Coordinates of C-alpha atoms in Angstrom, one line a residue:
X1 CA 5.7 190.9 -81.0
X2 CA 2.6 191.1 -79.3
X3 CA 1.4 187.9 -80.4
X4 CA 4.4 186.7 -78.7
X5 CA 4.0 188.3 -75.4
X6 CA 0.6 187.1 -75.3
X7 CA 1.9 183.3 -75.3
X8 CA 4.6 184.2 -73.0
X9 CA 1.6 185.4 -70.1
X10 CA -0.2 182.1 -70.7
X11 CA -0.7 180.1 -67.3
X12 CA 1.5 177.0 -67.3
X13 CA -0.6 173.7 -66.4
X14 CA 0.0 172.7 -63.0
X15 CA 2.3 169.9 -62.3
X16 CA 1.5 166.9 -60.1
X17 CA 4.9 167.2 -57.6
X18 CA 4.0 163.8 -55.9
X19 CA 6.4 161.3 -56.4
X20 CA 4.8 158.4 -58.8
X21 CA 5.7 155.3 -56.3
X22 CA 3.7 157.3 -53.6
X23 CA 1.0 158.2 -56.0
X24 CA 0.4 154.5 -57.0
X25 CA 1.0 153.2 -54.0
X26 CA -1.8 155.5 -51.8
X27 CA -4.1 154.2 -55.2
X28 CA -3.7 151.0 -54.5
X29 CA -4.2 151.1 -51.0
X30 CA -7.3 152.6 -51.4
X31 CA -8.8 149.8 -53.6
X32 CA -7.5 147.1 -51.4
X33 CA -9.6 149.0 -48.6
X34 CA -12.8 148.7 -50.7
X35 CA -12.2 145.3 -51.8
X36 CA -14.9 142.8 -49.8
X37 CA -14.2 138.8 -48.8
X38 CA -16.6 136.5 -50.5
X39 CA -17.8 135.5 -47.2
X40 CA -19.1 139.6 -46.7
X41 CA -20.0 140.2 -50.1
X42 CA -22.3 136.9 -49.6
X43 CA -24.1 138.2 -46.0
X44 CA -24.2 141.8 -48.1
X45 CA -26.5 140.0 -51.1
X46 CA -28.4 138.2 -48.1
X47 CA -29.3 140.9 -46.0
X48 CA -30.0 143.0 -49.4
X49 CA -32.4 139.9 -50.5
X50 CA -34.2 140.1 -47.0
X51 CA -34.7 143.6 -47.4
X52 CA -36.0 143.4 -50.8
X53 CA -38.2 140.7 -50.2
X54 CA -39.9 142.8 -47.2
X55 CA -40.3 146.1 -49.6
X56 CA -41.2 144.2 -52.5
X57 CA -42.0 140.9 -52.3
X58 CA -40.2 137.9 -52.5
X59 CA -41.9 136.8 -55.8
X60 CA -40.5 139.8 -57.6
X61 CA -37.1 139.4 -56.5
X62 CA -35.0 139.8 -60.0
X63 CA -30.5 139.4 -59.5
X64 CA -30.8 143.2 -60.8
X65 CA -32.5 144.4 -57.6
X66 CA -30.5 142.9 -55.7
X67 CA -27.2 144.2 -57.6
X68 CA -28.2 147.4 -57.3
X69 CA -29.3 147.0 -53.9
X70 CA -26.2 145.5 -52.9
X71 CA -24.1 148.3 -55.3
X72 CA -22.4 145.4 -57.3
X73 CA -22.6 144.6 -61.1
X74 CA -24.8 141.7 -61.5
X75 CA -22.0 139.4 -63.0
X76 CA -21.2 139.9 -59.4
X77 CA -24.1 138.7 -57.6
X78 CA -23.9 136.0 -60.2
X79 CA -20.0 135.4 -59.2
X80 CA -20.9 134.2 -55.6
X81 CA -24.3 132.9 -56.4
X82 CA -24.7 131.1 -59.9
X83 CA -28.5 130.9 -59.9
X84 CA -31.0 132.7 -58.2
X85 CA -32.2 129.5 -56.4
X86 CA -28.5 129.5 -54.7
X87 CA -29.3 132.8 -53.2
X88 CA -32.8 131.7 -51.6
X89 CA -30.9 128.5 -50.3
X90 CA -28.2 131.0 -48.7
X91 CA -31.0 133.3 -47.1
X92 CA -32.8 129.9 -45.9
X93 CA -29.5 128.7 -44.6
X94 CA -29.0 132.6 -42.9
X95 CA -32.3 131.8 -41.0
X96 CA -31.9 128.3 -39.9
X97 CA -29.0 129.4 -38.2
X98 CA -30.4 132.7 -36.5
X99 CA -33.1 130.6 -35.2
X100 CA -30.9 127.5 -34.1
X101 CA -29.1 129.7 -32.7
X102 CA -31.4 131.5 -29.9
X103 CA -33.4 128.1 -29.8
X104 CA -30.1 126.0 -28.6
X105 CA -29.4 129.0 -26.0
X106 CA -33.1 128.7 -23.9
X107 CA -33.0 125.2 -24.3
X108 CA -29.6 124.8 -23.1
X109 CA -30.5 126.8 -19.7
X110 CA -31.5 126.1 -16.5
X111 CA -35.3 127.6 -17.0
X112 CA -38.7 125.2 -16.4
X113 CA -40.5 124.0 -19.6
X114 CA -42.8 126.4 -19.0
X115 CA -40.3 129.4 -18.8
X116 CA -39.1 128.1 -22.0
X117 CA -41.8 127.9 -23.4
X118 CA -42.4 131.7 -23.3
X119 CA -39.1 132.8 -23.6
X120 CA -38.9 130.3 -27.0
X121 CA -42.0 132.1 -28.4
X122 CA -40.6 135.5 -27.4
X123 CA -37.7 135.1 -29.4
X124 CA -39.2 133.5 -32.7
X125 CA -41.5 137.1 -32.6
X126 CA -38.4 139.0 -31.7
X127 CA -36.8 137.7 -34.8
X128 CA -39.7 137.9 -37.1
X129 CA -39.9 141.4 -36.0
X130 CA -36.5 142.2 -36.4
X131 CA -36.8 140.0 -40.0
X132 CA -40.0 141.2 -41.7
X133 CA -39.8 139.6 -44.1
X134 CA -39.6 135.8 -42.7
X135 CA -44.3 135.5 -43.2
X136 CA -43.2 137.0 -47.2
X137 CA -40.7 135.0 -48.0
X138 CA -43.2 131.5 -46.4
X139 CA -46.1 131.9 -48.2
X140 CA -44.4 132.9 -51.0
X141 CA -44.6 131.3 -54.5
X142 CA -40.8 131.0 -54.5
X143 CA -40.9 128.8 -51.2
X144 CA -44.8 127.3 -52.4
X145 CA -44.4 126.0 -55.6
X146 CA -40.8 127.3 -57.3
X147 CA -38.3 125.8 -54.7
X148 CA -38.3 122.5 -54.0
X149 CA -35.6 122.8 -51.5
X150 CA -36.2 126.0 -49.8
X151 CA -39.6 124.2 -49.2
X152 CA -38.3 121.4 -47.7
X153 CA -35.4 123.2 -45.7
X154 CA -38.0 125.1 -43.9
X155 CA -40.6 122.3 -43.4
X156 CA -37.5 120.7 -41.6
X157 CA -36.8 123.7 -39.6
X158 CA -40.7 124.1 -38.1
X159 CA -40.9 120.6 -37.8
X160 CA -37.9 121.1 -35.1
X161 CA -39.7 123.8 -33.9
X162 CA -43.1 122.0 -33.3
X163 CA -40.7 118.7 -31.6
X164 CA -39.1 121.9 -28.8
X165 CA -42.8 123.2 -27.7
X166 CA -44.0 119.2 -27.8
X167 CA -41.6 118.2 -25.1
X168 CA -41.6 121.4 -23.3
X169 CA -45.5 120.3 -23.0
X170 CA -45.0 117.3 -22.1
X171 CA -42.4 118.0 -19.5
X172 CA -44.3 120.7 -17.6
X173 CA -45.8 119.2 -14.7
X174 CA -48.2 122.4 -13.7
X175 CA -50.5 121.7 -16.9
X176 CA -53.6 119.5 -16.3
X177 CA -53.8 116.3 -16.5
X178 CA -55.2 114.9 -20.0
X179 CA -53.4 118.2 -22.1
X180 CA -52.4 116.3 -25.8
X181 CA -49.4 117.6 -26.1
X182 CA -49.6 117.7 -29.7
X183 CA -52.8 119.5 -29.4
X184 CA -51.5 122.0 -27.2
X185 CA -48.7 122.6 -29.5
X186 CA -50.4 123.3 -32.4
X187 CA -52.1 125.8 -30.4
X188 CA -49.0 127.6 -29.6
X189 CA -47.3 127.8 -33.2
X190 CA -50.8 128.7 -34.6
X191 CA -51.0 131.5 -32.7
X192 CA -47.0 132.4 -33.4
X193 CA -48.4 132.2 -36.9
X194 CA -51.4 134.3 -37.2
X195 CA -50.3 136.8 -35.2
X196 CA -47.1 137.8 -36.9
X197 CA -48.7 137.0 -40.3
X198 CA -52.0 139.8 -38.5
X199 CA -48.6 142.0 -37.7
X200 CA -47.2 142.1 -41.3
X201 CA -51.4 142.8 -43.1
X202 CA -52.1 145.5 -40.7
X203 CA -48.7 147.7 -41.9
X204 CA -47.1 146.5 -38.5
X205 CA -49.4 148.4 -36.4
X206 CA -48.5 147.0 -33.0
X207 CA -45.9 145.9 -31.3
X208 CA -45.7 141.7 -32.3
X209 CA -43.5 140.3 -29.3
X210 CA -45.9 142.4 -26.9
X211 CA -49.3 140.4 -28.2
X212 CA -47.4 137.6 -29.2
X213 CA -46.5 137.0 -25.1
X214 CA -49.9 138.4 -23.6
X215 CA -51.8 135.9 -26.1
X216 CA -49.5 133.0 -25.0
X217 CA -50.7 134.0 -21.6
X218 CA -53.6 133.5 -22.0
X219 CA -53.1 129.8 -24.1
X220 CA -51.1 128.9 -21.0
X221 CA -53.2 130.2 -18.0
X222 CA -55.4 127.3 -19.9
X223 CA -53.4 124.5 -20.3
X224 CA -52.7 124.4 -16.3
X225 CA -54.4 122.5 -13.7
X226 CA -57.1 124.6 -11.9
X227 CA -56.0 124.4 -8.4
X228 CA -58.1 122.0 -5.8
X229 CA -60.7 124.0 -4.2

């Protein structure tokens, strides 16, 4: 008897009362709601490759990292981008268009050459600042020696570059008379170069688009005509 009354005290489990369509339903809605498009789980495992070659390096980039990074298996990575050399080609791809993108917007307005000039060096600092890890990923081994076609995608991309400031140059009519353009343009880029690559050695220790505009200045204040005494 008391064995009995001892069973009959135990606590009964605790039945789920939800209906089982609603219960299935409210499940499935909540995995459509996590479920990702190709096209954002692609800019996720770009934007996660940028970041990674900043903290990292590019040159010890591995699909793992960037699964983790990204919070997908990495059959997943793999699923949108077969071989690692298709991600670099994406990123590349990510970059040309950032940079087409504010180029074709001060070209395209009613600024002098020489206005454009600054405000097209202004914005490739703005973006390598924003992008750290654009001087990485170029003097990389991936980009130097690995990839072929990165190589080549972003020797295309500065060669546009170099053609803007050229004719911007060439255009200006306050520079003196005898500037080579394609001296003068070297110039420019160079300094673009060093500076941000001086930005990234030093731990980012000053503010890039700030030197990058005063030291333009100064490249500029000598490239015009010294006015007639």
């Amino acid at each position: 008897m008391a064995q009995a009354k001892k069973t009959s005290k135990a606590k009964k489990p605790a039945q789920d009362t939800k209906p089982a369509q609603v219960k299935k339903a409210s499940e499935v809605k909540k995995v459509v709601q996590k479920r990702k498009t190709a096209s954002e789980r692609k800019t996720e495992i770009i934007e996660a490759t940028l970041q990674l070659s900043d903290e990292q390096g590019p040159d010890r980039l591995s699909i793992e990292a960037i699964a983790i990074k990204v919070g997908i298996s990495q059959p997943g990575v793999l699923r949108h981008f077969p071989k690692k050399q298709d991600i670099w080609e994406a990123v590349a791809n990510h970059l040309i268009s950032m940079m087409s993108q504010r180029w074709e917007k001060i070209l395209s307005s009613d600024m002098s050459p020489i206005q454009q000039l600054r405000a097209l060096t202004s914005a490739q600092l703005g973006l390598i600042q924003a992008t750290p890890a654009i001087p990485a990923i170029l003097l990389s081994r991936e980009l130097q020696a690995d990839n072929k076609i990165l190589r080549n995608t972003f020797f295309v991309l500065m060669k546009g570059f170099h053609g803007h400031i050229n004719r911007l140059i060439a255009e200006e009519k306050s520079f003196r008379k005898g500037l080579d353009p394609a001296d003068a343009t070297l110039l420019i880029v160079g300094t673009i170069q060093s500076t941000a690559l001086r930005w990234s050695i030093s731990g980012r220790s000053f503010d890039l688009v700030e030197k990058g505009e005063h030291l333009l200045k100064v490249l500029l204040d000598g490239f015009i005509h010294p006015p007639t005494k």
